[in-house]
Amino acid sequence: MARGAIAFARQHIGDHWLIFWENPETGELRMSGRLLNDRRVLIVEDEFLVTVVLEAAVLEAGASVVRLAASTVDALALIEAETFDVALLDARLDEEPATAVAEALDARGVPFVFHSGYGPEHLPSSHRHRTLLRKPSLSSTVIQALHEAMK
């Protein structure tokens, strides 16, 4: 395609239309309709395979930055050092409640969603009002919940 020409395509995914186009100035391919476009996302999860799947889904949904933490210590260090738009938090990290991480996110005004194999009774009592996704969750459900948490 000649430089300066605009190419686009559209695709229906679930209940969203995605529109792809080429930036005529840079040749960069862009996509609209990505629910986490240009967002900074923190994923706090201690199960490696779950983390890999979640990271891929969040990047595909348009996140510009994805940081991963597998422990409370790592998560607290990232929360202290960086700014996030939203976070996904396993309710238990290494069999311990993730209360300190939830409190740190809340203190900084970062919306977050719990992702756990445990029920709501295992969430920190001050955060039981937050969205809880039960594992296993579809990637699309996780992305939608993160998007909703930012509203």
CSV table of C-alpha atoms in Angstrom, one decimal:
chain,number,residue,atom,x,y,z
A,1,MET,CA,0.0,0.0,0.0
A,2,ALA,CA,1.3,3.5,-0.9
A,3,ARG,CA,2.4,5.7,2.0
A,4,GLY,CA,-0.4,8.1,2.9
A,5,ALA,CA,-3.2,5.8,1.9
A,6,ILE,CA,-5.5,4.8,4.8
A,7,ALA,CA,-6.3,1.1,5.1
A,8,PHE,CA,-8.9,-0.3,7.5
A,9,ALA,CA,-10.8,-3.4,8.3
A,10,ARG,CA,-13.4,-4.2,10.9
A,11,GLN,CA,-14.2,-7.3,12.9
A,12,HIS,CA,-17.1,-8.2,15.3
A,13,ILE,CA,-15.8,-9.7,18.6
A,14,GLY,CA,-18.5,-10.5,21.1
A,15,ASP,CA,-20.6,-7.4,21.4
A,16,HIS,CA,-17.8,-5.0,20.2
A,17,TRP,CA,-16.8,-3.9,16.8
A,18,LEU,CA,-13.0,-3.6,16.4
A,19,ILE,CA,-11.7,-1.3,13.7
A,20,PHE,CA,-8.1,-1.7,12.5
A,21,TRP,CA,-6.4,1.0,10.5
A,22,GLU,CA,-2.9,2.0,9.4
A,23,ASN,CA,-1.6,5.4,10.4
A,24,PRO,CA,-0.6,7.0,7.1
A,25,GLU,CA,2.3,8.9,8.7
A,26,THR,CA,4.0,6.1,10.5
A,27,GLY,CA,2.6,2.9,8.9
A,28,GLU,CA,1.7,1.8,12.5
A,29,LEU,CA,-1.3,-0.5,12.7
A,30,ARG,CA,-3.8,0.6,15.3
A,31,MET,CA,-7.0,-0.9,16.7
A,32,SER,CA,-10.0,0.8,18.2
A,33,GLY,CA,-12.4,-0.8,20.7
A,34,ARG,CA,-9.7,-2.2,23.0
A,35,LEU,CA,-11.1,-1.9,26.5
A,36,LEU,CA,-7.7,-1.3,28.2
A,37,ASN,CA,-6.2,1.0,25.5
A,38,ASP,CA,-3.1,2.9,26.9
A,39,ARG,CA,-3.8,1.8,30.5
A,40,ARG,CA,-1.2,0.8,33.1
A,41,VAL,CA,-2.2,-2.5,34.6
A,42,LEU,CA,-0.8,-4.4,37.6
A,43,ILE,CA,-1.4,-8.1,37.8
A,44,VAL,CA,-0.8,-9.7,41.2
A,45,GLU,CA,-0.9,-13.4,40.9
A,46,ASP,CA,1.2,-16.2,42.3
A,47,GLU,CA,0.3,-18.9,39.8
A,48,PHE,CA,2.7,-18.7,36.8
A,49,LEU,CA,0.5,-20.1,34.1
A,50,VAL,CA,-2.4,-18.0,35.2
A,51,THR,CA,-0.1,-14.9,35.1
A,52,VAL,CA,1.0,-15.7,31.5
A,53,VAL,CA,-2.5,-16.0,30.2
A,54,LEU,CA,-3.7,-12.8,32.0
A,55,GLU,CA,-0.7,-10.8,30.8
A,56,ALA,CA,-1.4,-11.8,27.2
A,57,ALA,CA,-5.1,-10.9,27.5
A,58,VAL,CA,-4.4,-7.5,29.1
A,59,LEU,CA,-1.8,-6.7,26.4
A,60,GLU,CA,-4.2,-7.8,23.6
A,61,ALA,CA,-6.8,-5.5,25.2
A,62,GLY,CA,-4.5,-2.6,24.6
A,63,ALA,CA,-2.7,-2.0,27.9
A,64,SER,CA,0.4,0.1,27.4
A,65,VAL,CA,2.1,-1.1,30.5
A,66,VAL,CA,1.6,-4.4,32.4
A,67,ARG,CA,3.5,-5.1,35.5
A,68,LEU,CA,3.5,-8.5,37.2
A,69,ALA,CA,4.0,-9.4,40.9
A,70,ALA,CA,3.9,-12.9,42.4
A,71,SER,CA,4.2,-11.9,46.1
A,72,THR,CA,3.0,-9.3,48.5
A,73,VAL,CA,6.5,-7.8,48.8
A,74,ASP,CA,6.9,-7.5,45.0
A,75,ALA,CA,3.4,-6.0,44.6
A,76,LEU,CA,3.9,-3.4,47.3
A,77,ALA,CA,7.3,-2.4,45.8
A,78,LEU,CA,5.6,-1.9,42.4
A,79,ILE,CA,2.7,0.1,43.9
A,80,GLU,CA,5.2,2.3,45.7
A,81,ALA,CA,7.3,2.9,42.6
A,82,GLU,CA,4.8,3.2,39.8
A,83,THR,CA,1.3,4.5,38.9
A,84,PHE,CA,-1.4,2.2,37.8
A,85,ASP,CA,-4.9,2.7,36.3
A,86,VAL,CA,-6.2,-0.6,37.4
A,87,ALA,CA,-5.1,-3.9,39.0
A,88,LEU,CA,-6.1,-7.5,39.2
A,89,LEU,CA,-5.4,-9.1,42.5
A,90,ASP,CA,-5.3,-12.7,43.6
A,91,ALA,CA,-7.0,-12.7,47.0
A,92,ARG,CA,-4.4,-15.1,48.4
A,93,LEU,CA,-0.7,-14.9,47.7
A,94,ASP,CA,1.4,-17.9,48.9
A,95,GLU,CA,-1.6,-19.0,51.0
A,96,GLU,CA,-1.7,-15.6,52.8
A,97,PRO,CA,-4.5,-13.0,52.4
A,98,ALA,CA,-3.6,-10.2,50.1
A,99,THR,CA,-4.9,-7.6,52.5
A,100,ALA,CA,-1.7,-5.4,52.5
A,101,VAL,CA,-1.8,-5.2,48.7
A,102,ALA,CA,-5.5,-4.3,48.6
A,103,GLU,CA,-5.0,-1.6,51.2
A,104,ALA,CA,-2.0,-0.1,49.3
A,105,LEU,CA,-4.0,0.0,46.1
A,106,ASP,CA,-7.0,1.5,47.9
A,107,ALA,CA,-4.8,4.2,49.5
A,108,ARG,CA,-3.6,5.3,46.1
A,109,GLY,CA,-7.0,5.3,44.6
A,110,VAL,CA,-6.2,2.4,42.2
A,111,PRO,CA,-9.4,0.5,41.3
A,112,PHE,CA,-8.9,-3.3,41.4
A,113,VAL,CA,-10.7,-6.6,40.9
A,114,PHE,CA,-10.1,-9.7,42.9
A,115,HIS,CA,-9.4,-13.0,41.0
A,116,SER,CA,-9.4,-16.0,43.2
A,117,GLY,CA,-10.4,-19.7,43.6
A,118,TYR,CA,-11.7,-18.8,47.0
A,119,GLY,CA,-15.1,-17.3,47.8
A,120,PRO,CA,-15.9,-13.8,49.1
A,121,GLU,CA,-15.5,-14.9,52.7
A,122,HIS,CA,-11.7,-15.1,52.0
A,123,LEU,CA,-11.5,-11.5,50.9
A,124,PRO,CA,-10.3,-8.8,53.3
A,125,SER,CA,-13.5,-7.7,55.1
A,126,SER,CA,-13.0,-4.0,54.1
A,127,HIS,CA,-12.9,-5.0,50.5
A,128,ARG,CA,-15.8,-7.5,50.1
A,129,HIS,CA,-17.7,-4.9,48.1
A,130,ARG,CA,-15.2,-5.2,45.3
A,131,THR,CA,-15.7,-7.4,42.2
A,132,LEU,CA,-14.6,-11.0,42.7
A,133,LEU,CA,-13.9,-13.2,39.7
A,134,ARG,CA,-13.7,-16.9,40.5
A,135,LYS,CA,-11.0,-18.9,38.9
A,136,PRO,CA,-11.0,-20.1,36.3
A,137,SER,CA,-12.2,-17.0,34.4
A,138,LEU,CA,-12.4,-16.3,30.7
A,139,SER,CA,-9.9,-13.7,29.6
A,140,SER,CA,-12.8,-11.6,28.2
A,141,THR,CA,-14.5,-11.6,31.6
A,142,VAL,CA,-11.3,-10.4,33.3
A,143,ILE,CA,-10.8,-7.6,30.7
A,144,GLN,CA,-14.5,-6.5,31.0
A,145,ALA,CA,-14.2,-6.5,34.8
A,146,LEU,CA,-11.0,-4.4,34.8
A,147,HIS,CA,-12.7,-2.0,32.3
A,148,GLU,CA,-15.8,-1.7,34.6
A,149,ALA,CA,-13.6,-1.1,37.7
A,150,MET,CA,-12.2,2.0,36.1
A,151,LYS,CA,-15.6,3.6,35.5
